[in-house]
XYZ file of C-alpha atoms in Angstrom:
238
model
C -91.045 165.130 10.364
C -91.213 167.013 7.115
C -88.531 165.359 5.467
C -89.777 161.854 6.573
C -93.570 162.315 5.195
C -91.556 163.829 1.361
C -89.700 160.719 1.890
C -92.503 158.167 2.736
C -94.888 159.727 -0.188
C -91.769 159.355 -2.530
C -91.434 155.686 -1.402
C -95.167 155.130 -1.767
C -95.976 156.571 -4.993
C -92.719 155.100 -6.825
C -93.586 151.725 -5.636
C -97.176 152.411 -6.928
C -96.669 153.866 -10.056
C -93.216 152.025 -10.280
C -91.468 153.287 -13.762
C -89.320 150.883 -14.755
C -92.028 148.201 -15.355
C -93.953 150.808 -17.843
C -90.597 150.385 -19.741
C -91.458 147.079 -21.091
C -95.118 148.118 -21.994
C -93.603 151.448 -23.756
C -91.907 150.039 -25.872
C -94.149 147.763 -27.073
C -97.077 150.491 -27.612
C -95.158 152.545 -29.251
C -92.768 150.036 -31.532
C -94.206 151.674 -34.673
C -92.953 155.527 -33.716
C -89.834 156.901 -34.317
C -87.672 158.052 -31.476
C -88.833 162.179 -31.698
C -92.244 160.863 -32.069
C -92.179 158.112 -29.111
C -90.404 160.759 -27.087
C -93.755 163.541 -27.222
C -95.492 160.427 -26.534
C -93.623 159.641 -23.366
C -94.018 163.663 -22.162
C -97.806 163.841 -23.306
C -98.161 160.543 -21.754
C -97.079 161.746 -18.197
C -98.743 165.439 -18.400
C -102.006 163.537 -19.254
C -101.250 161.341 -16.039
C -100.567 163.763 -13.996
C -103.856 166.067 -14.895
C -105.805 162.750 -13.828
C -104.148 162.511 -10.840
C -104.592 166.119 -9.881
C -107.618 166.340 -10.657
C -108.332 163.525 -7.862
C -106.482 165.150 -5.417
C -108.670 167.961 -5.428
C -112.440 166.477 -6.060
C -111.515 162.622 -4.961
C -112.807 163.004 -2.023
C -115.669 165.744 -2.291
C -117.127 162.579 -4.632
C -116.457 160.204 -1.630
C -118.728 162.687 0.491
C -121.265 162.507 -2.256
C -121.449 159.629 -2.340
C -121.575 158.738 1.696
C -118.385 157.298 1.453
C -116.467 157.523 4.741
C -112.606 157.364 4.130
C -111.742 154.597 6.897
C -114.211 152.816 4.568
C -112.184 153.964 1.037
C -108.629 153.394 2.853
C -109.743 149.594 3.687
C -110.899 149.120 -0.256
C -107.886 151.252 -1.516
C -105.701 148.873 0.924
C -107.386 145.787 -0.281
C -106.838 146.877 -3.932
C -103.477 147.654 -3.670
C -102.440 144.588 -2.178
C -104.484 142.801 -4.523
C -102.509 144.498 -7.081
C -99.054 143.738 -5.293
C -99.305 140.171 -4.994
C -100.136 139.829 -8.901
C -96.480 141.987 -9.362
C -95.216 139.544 -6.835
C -96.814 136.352 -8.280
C -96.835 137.650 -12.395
C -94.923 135.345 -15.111
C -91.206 136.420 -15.751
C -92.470 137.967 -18.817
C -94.274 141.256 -19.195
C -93.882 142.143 -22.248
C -96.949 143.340 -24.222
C -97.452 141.805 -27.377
C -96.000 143.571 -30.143
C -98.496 142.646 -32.875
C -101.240 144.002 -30.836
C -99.473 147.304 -30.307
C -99.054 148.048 -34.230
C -102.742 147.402 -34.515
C -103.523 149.736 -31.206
C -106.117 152.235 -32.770
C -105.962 155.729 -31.415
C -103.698 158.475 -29.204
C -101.548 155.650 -27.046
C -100.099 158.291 -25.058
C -104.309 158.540 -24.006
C -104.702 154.628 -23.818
C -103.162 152.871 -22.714
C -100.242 154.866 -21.082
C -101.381 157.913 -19.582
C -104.328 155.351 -18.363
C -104.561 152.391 -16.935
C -100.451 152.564 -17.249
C -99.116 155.135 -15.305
C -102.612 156.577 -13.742
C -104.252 153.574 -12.992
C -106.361 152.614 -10.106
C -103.521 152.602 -7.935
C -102.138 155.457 -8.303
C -105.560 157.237 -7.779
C -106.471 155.494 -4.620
C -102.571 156.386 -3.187
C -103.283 159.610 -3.677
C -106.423 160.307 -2.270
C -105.039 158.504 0.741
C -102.620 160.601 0.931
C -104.612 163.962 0.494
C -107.070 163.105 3.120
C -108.590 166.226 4.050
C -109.765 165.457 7.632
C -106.117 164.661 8.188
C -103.650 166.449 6.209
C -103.953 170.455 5.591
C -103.543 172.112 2.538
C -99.954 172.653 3.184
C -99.402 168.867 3.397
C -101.368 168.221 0.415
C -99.594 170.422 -1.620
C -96.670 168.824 -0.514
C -97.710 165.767 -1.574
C -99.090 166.717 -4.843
C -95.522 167.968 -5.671
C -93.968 164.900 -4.619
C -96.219 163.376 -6.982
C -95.236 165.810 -9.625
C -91.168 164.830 -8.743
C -92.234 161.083 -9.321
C -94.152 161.363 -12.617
C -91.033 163.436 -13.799
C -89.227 160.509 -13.063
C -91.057 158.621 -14.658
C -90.910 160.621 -18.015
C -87.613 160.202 -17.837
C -87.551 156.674 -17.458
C -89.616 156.519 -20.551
C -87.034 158.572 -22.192
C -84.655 156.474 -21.975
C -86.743 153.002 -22.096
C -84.807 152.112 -25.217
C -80.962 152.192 -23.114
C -83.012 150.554 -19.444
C -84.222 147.683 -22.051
C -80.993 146.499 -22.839
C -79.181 147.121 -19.517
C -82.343 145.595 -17.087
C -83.641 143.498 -19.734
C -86.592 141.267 -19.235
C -85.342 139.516 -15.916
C -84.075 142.742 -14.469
C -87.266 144.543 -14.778
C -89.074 141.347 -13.282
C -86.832 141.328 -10.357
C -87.570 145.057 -9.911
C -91.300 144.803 -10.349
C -91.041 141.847 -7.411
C -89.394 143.753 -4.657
C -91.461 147.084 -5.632
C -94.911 144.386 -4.956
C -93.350 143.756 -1.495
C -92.533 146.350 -0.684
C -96.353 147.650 -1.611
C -98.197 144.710 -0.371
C -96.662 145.915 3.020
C -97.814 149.662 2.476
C -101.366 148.383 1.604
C -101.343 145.952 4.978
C -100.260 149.021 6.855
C -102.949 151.002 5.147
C -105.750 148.802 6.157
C -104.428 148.010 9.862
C -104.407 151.500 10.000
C -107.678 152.581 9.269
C -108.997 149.646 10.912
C -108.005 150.055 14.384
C -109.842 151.590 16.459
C -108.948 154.651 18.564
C -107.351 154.154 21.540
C -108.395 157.329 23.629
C -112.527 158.481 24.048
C -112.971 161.491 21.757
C -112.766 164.646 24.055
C -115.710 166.063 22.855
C -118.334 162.771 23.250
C -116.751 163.289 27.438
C -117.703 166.769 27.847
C -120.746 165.946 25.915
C -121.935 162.744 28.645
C -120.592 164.981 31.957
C -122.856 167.670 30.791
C -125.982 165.654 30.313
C -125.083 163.968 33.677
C -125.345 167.286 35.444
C -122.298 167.092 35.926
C -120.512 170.216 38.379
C -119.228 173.209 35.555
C -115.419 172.632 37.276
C -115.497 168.495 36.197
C -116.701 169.610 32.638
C -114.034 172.131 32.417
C -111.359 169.216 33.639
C -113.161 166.735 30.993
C -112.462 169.351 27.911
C -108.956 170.315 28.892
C -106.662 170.808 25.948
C -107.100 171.170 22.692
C -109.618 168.700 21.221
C -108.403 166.402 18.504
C -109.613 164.973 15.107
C -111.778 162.199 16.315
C -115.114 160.774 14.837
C -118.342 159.653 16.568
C -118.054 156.306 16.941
């Protein structure tokens, strides 16, 4: 069980962030550096990305609560988004490359804009991971988990970055399409998963809403000890 929810996080968030399409866009941002300074680029790039994304792991969804956002709610948008997002990898032109032109006249820190966001931080990867750190489902050990899967994939991602210039010639521009493709299938099927999920509806009365009704039946003290047996589960008023 542990190794399969490291594994399916590790799936998710690769497919989400998905490297080697930021290759393409890299390069093009940063055509003007030279390689030491595109390289500190790449590495402040992906610590910038991965403050973002910690810092919604820990307040995400304290702001949902704010605002009187319930999460089945957020996990349908999220899933909508992302699947939204998918089928434009899916159904995208063959080529992705930025326009070069417009990268030399890019004012400001690129690493800031547009790398470390909408790049590799985007909207995607927020909403994955404050799926994924749900508090009412996951503890803190599971979350932590998580975030350090997240950590693992933004690492590889750095590294990807790293070595953009040697992936460019070996993928080139059809074998980062193909790749950016299957990794939108292979999403749009997390995202339909994600909203079937938080969609359906739960199979089993919540233990305490029983106890609750037997009691203001009148019901004997023995049938309201047989209604609460067990431990109660995470349920939610319906």
């Amino acid at each position: 069980m542990f190794e399969h929810r490291i594994f399916t996080d590790f799936v998710y968030l690769m497919v989400v962030i998905e490297p080697i399409s930021l290759v393409p866009e890299f390069l093009a941002v940063t055509h003007h550096q030279t390689p030491p300074v595109r390289r500190k680029t790449a590495i402040r790039a992906v610590l910038i990305s991965a403050v973002i994304l910690v810092a919604f792991i820990v307040i995400g969804q304290i702001l949902l609560e704010a605002l009187g956002i319930r999460l089945p709610s957020f996990s349908i948008a999220g899933g909508l988004v992302l699947l939204g997002i998918s089928l434009q990898r899916v159904l995208s032109a063959a080529d992705v490359r930025v326009d070069e032109e417009a990268a030399r006249e890019e004012v400001g820190d690129v690493a800031v804009f547009p790398l470390a966001t909408p790049y590799i931080a985007g909207p995607a990867a927020i909403l994955a991971v404050v799926l994924l750190t749900d508090n009412s489902t996951f503890g803190f050990f599971e979350q932590a988990q998580t975030t350090a899967v997240m950590l693992v994939v933004l690492a590889v991602t750095c590294a990807v970055l790293l070595a953009a210039g040697t992936l460019d010639r070996l993928l080139g521009t059809t074998g980062a399409d193909v790749i950016s493709r299957i990794s939108g299938l292979i999403l749009a099927a997390l995202a339909v998963e994600t909203c079937r999920a938080s969609a359906r509806p739960s199979r089993f009365p919540c233990p305490e809403n029983v106890v609750s009704g037997f009691r203001r039946w009148g019901a004997p003290s023995c049938i309201v000890a047989v209604a609460g047996f067990g431990k109660p589960g995470r349920c939610q008023a319906g």
